[in-house]
Amino acid sequence: MKRMTLCRFHNVVLTTLVVSIVSSATFAAENEKSGPKSKPASEMANGAELFGREWIPGDSRSHGGDGLGPLFNDSSCVACHNQGGNGGAGPRSKNVDIITAF
């Protein structure tokens, strides 16, 4: 009886494993066919403009906003995220320590 239960358990595990592998392979093949979705050039240009924009208080382009706000370290995203190109890491001087434990 114990041997039968063990065989049944192995069958369930094996079946689950096979179904998982087949479904993963199918999902991967479907995604590979469609390829990555690229954004239109206009959206990319708008994003680059926003990322590099110098945010200043009272800016007419901010649509009622007032710059980046109090949670940010500089007046533009690219001012901190510039190592290795726009969007990269920033220099150590721009890091923020929120909590320090001794």
Coordinates of N, CA and C in Angstrom, one line a residue:
M1 N 0.8 -1.2 0.0 CA 0.0 0.0 0.0 C 0.9 1.3 0.0
K2 N 1.9 1.3 0.8 CA 2.8 2.4 0.9 C 3.5 2.6 -0.4
R3 N 3.9 1.5 -1.1 CA 4.6 1.6 -2.4 C 3.7 2.2 -3.4
M4 N 2.4 1.9 -3.4 CA 1.5 2.4 -4.3 C 1.3 3.9 -4.2
T5 N 1.2 4.4 -2.9 CA 1.1 5.8 -2.7 C 2.3 6.5 -3.2
L6 N 3.5 6.0 -3.0 CA 4.7 6.6 -3.4 C 4.8 6.7 -4.9
C7 N 4.3 5.6 -5.6 CA 4.3 5.6 -7.1 C 3.3 6.7 -7.6
R8 N 2.2 6.8 -6.9 CA 1.2 7.8 -7.3 C 1.7 9.2 -7.2
F9 N 2.4 9.4 -6.1 CA 3.0 10.7 -5.8 C 4.0 11.1 -6.9
H10 N 4.9 10.1 -7.3 CA 5.8 10.4 -8.3 C 5.2 10.7 -9.6
N11 N 4.1 10.0 -9.9 CA 3.3 10.2 -11.2 C 2.8 11.6 -11.2
V12 N 2.2 12.1 -10.1 CA 1.7 13.4 -10.0 C 2.8 14.5 -10.2
V13 N 3.9 14.3 -9.5 CA 5.0 15.2 -9.7 C 5.5 15.2 -11.1
L14 N 5.7 14.1 -11.7 CA 6.2 14.0 -13.1 C 5.2 14.7 -14.0
T15 N 3.9 14.4 -13.9 CA 2.9 15.0 -14.7 C 2.9 16.5 -14.6
T16 N 3.0 17.0 -13.4 CA 3.0 18.5 -13.1 C 4.3 19.1 -13.8
L17 N 5.4 18.4 -13.7 CA 6.6 18.9 -14.2 C 6.5 19.0 -15.8
V18 N 6.0 18.0 -16.4 CA 5.9 17.9 -17.8 C 4.9 19.0 -18.3
V19 N 3.8 19.2 -17.7 CA 2.8 20.2 -18.0 C 3.5 21.6 -17.9
S20 N 4.2 21.8 -16.8 CA 4.9 23.1 -16.6 C 5.9 23.4 -17.7
I21 N 6.7 22.4 -18.1 CA 7.7 22.6 -19.1 C 7.0 22.9 -20.5
V22 N 6.0 22.2 -20.8 CA 5.3 22.3 -22.1 C 4.7 23.7 -22.2
S23 N 4.0 24.1 -21.1 CA 3.3 25.4 -21.1 C 4.3 26.6 -21.1
S24 N 5.4 26.4 -20.4 CA 6.5 27.5 -20.5 C 7.1 27.6 -21.9
A25 N 7.3 26.4 -22.5 CA 7.9 26.5 -23.9 C 6.9 27.1 -24.8
T26 N 5.7 26.8 -24.7 CA 4.6 27.4 -25.6 C 4.6 28.9 -25.4
F27 N 4.6 29.3 -24.1 CA 4.5 30.8 -23.8 C 5.7 31.5 -24.4
A28 N 6.9 30.9 -24.2 CA 8.2 31.5 -24.7 C 8.1 31.6 -26.3
A29 N 7.6 30.5 -26.9 CA 7.6 30.5 -28.4 C 6.6 31.6 -28.9
E30 N 5.5 31.8 -28.2 CA 4.6 32.8 -28.7 C 5.2 34.2 -28.5
N31 N 5.9 34.4 -27.4 CA 6.5 35.8 -27.1 C 7.6 36.0 -28.1
E32 N 8.3 35.0 -28.5 CA 9.4 35.1 -29.4 C 8.9 35.6 -30.8
K33 N 7.8 35.0 -31.2 CA 7.2 35.4 -32.5 C 6.8 36.8 -32.6
S34 N 6.2 37.3 -31.5 CA 5.7 38.7 -31.5 C 6.8 39.7 -31.4
G35 N 7.9 39.3 -30.7 CA 9.0 40.2 -30.5 C 8.7 41.3 -29.6
P36 N 9.7 42.1 -29.2 CA 9.5 43.2 -28.3 C 8.7 44.3 -29.0
K37 N 7.8 44.9 -28.2 CA 7.0 46.0 -28.7 C 7.9 47.3 -28.6
S38 N 8.1 47.9 -29.8 CA 8.9 49.2 -29.7 C 7.9 50.3 -29.7
K39 N 8.4 51.3 -29.0 CA 7.5 52.6 -28.9 C 7.7 53.4 -30.1
P40 N 6.7 54.2 -30.5 CA 6.9 55.1 -31.6 C 7.9 56.2 -31.3
A41 N 8.6 56.7 -32.3 CA 9.7 57.6 -32.1 C 9.2 58.9 -31.3
S42 N 8.0 59.3 -31.5 CA 7.5 60.5 -30.8 C 7.4 60.2 -29.3
E43 N 7.0 59.0 -28.9 CA 6.9 58.7 -27.5 C 8.3 58.7 -26.9
M44 N 9.2 58.1 -27.6 CA 10.6 58.1 -27.1 C 11.2 59.5 -27.0
A45 N 10.9 60.3 -27.9 CA 11.4 61.7 -27.9 C 10.8 62.5 -26.7
N46 N 9.4 62.2 -26.5 CA 8.8 62.9 -25.3 C 9.4 62.4 -24.0
G47 N 9.6 61.1 -23.9 CA 10.3 60.6 -22.7 C 11.6 61.1 -22.5
A48 N 12.4 61.2 -23.5 CA 13.8 61.8 -23.4 C 13.7 63.3 -23.0
E49 N 12.8 64.0 -23.5 CA 12.6 65.4 -23.2 C 12.3 65.5 -21.7
L50 N 11.3 64.7 -21.2 CA 10.9 64.8 -19.8 C 12.1 64.4 -18.9
F51 N 12.8 63.4 -19.3 CA 13.9 62.9 -18.4 C 15.0 63.9 -18.3
G52 N 15.3 64.6 -19.4 CA 16.4 65.6 -19.4 C 15.9 67.0 -19.0
R53 N 14.6 67.2 -18.8 CA 14.1 68.6 -18.5 C 14.6 69.1 -17.2
E54 N 15.0 70.3 -17.2 CA 15.4 71.0 -15.9 C 14.1 71.5 -15.3
W55 N 13.7 70.9 -14.2 CA 12.4 71.2 -13.5 C 12.6 72.4 -12.6
I56 N 11.9 73.5 -12.8 CA 12.0 74.7 -12.0 C 10.7 75.1 -11.5
P57 N 10.6 75.7 -10.3 CA 9.3 76.1 -9.8 C 8.6 77.1 -10.7
G58 N 7.3 77.0 -10.9 CA 6.6 77.9 -11.7 C 6.7 77.7 -13.2
D59 N 7.3 76.6 -13.6 CA 7.5 76.3 -15.1 C 6.2 76.2 -15.8
S60 N 6.0 76.9 -16.9 CA 4.7 76.8 -17.6 C 4.5 75.5 -18.3
R61 N 5.6 74.7 -18.5 CA 5.4 73.4 -19.1 C 5.0 72.3 -18.1
S62 N 4.9 72.6 -16.8 CA 4.6 71.7 -15.8 C 3.1 71.4 -15.6
H63 N 2.3 72.2 -16.3 CA 0.8 72.0 -16.2 C 0.3 72.0 -14.7
G64 N 0.7 73.0 -14.0 CA 0.2 73.2 -12.6 C 1.2 72.5 -11.6
G65 N 2.1 71.7 -12.1 CA 3.1 71.2 -11.1 C 4.1 72.2 -10.8
D66 N 5.0 71.8 -9.9 CA 6.1 72.7 -9.5 C 7.4 72.0 -9.3
G67 N 7.9 71.6 -10.5 CA 9.2 70.9 -10.4 C 9.1 69.4 -10.0
L68 N 10.3 68.9 -9.7 CA 10.3 67.5 -9.3 C 9.7 67.2 -7.9
G69 N 9.7 68.2 -7.1 CA 9.2 68.0 -5.7 C 10.2 67.8 -4.7
P70 N 9.8 67.6 -3.4 CA 10.7 67.6 -2.3 C 11.5 66.2 -2.2
L71 N 11.1 65.2 -2.9 CA 11.7 63.9 -2.7 C 12.9 63.6 -3.6
F72 N 13.2 64.6 -4.4 CA 14.3 64.4 -5.4 C 15.5 65.2 -5.0
N73 N 16.7 64.8 -5.5 CA 18.0 65.3 -5.1 C 18.5 66.4 -6.0
D74 N 17.8 66.6 -7.2 CA 18.3 67.6 -8.1 C 17.1 68.1 -9.0
S75 N 17.4 69.0 -9.9 CA 16.3 69.6 -10.7 C 16.0 68.9 -12.0
S76 N 16.6 67.7 -12.2 CA 16.3 66.9 -13.4 C 16.6 65.5 -13.1
C77 N 16.0 64.6 -13.8 CA 16.3 63.1 -13.7 C 17.7 62.9 -14.1
V78 N 18.1 63.4 -15.2 CA 19.4 63.1 -15.8 C 20.6 63.7 -15.0
A79 N 20.3 64.7 -14.1 CA 21.3 65.2 -13.2 C 21.9 64.1 -12.3
C80 N 21.1 63.2 -11.9 CA 21.6 62.1 -11.1 C 21.8 60.8 -11.9
H81 N 21.0 60.5 -12.8 CA 21.0 59.2 -13.6 C 21.7 59.4 -14.9
N82 N 23.1 59.5 -14.8 CA 23.8 59.9 -16.0 C 25.1 59.0 -16.3
Q83 N 25.4 58.2 -15.4 CA 26.6 57.4 -15.7 C 26.4 56.3 -16.7
G84 N 27.2 56.2 -17.7 CA 27.0 55.2 -18.7 C 25.9 55.6 -19.7
G85 N 25.5 56.9 -19.7 CA 24.5 57.4 -20.5 C 23.2 57.7 -19.7
N86 N 22.3 58.4 -20.3 CA 21.1 58.8 -19.7 C 20.3 57.6 -19.1
G87 N 19.9 57.7 -17.9 CA 19.2 56.6 -17.3 C 20.0 55.7 -16.5
G88 N 21.3 55.9 -16.5 CA 22.2 55.0 -15.7 C 22.3 55.4 -14.2
A89 N 23.2 54.8 -13.6 CA 23.4 55.1 -12.1 C 23.9 56.6 -12.0
G90 N 24.0 57.0 -10.8 CA 24.5 58.4 -10.6 C 25.7 58.3 -9.7
P91 N 26.4 59.4 -9.5 CA 27.6 59.4 -8.7 C 27.2 59.2 -7.2
R92 N 28.2 58.8 -6.5 CA 28.0 58.5 -5.0 C 27.5 59.8 -4.3
S93 N 27.9 61.0 -4.8 CA 27.5 62.2 -4.1 C 26.0 62.4 -4.2
K94 N 25.3 61.8 -5.1 CA 23.9 61.9 -5.3 C 23.1 60.9 -4.5
N95 N 23.8 59.9 -3.8 CA 23.1 58.9 -3.1 C 22.4 59.5 -1.8
V96 N 21.4 58.9 -1.4 CA 20.6 59.4 -0.2 C 20.6 58.3 0.8
D97 N 21.0 58.6 2.1 CA 20.9 57.7 3.2 C 19.6 58.0 3.9
I98 N 18.7 57.0 3.8 CA 17.4 57.2 4.5 C 17.5 56.6 5.9
I99 N 18.1 55.5 6.1 CA 18.3 54.8 7.4 C 19.7 54.3 7.5
T100 N 20.3 54.6 8.6 CA 21.7 54.1 8.9 C 21.6 53.3 10.2
A101 N 22.1 52.1 10.1 CA 22.2 51.2 11.3 C 23.6 51.0 11.7
F102 N 23.9 51.0 12.9 CA 25.2 50.8 13.4 C 25.4 49.4 13.9

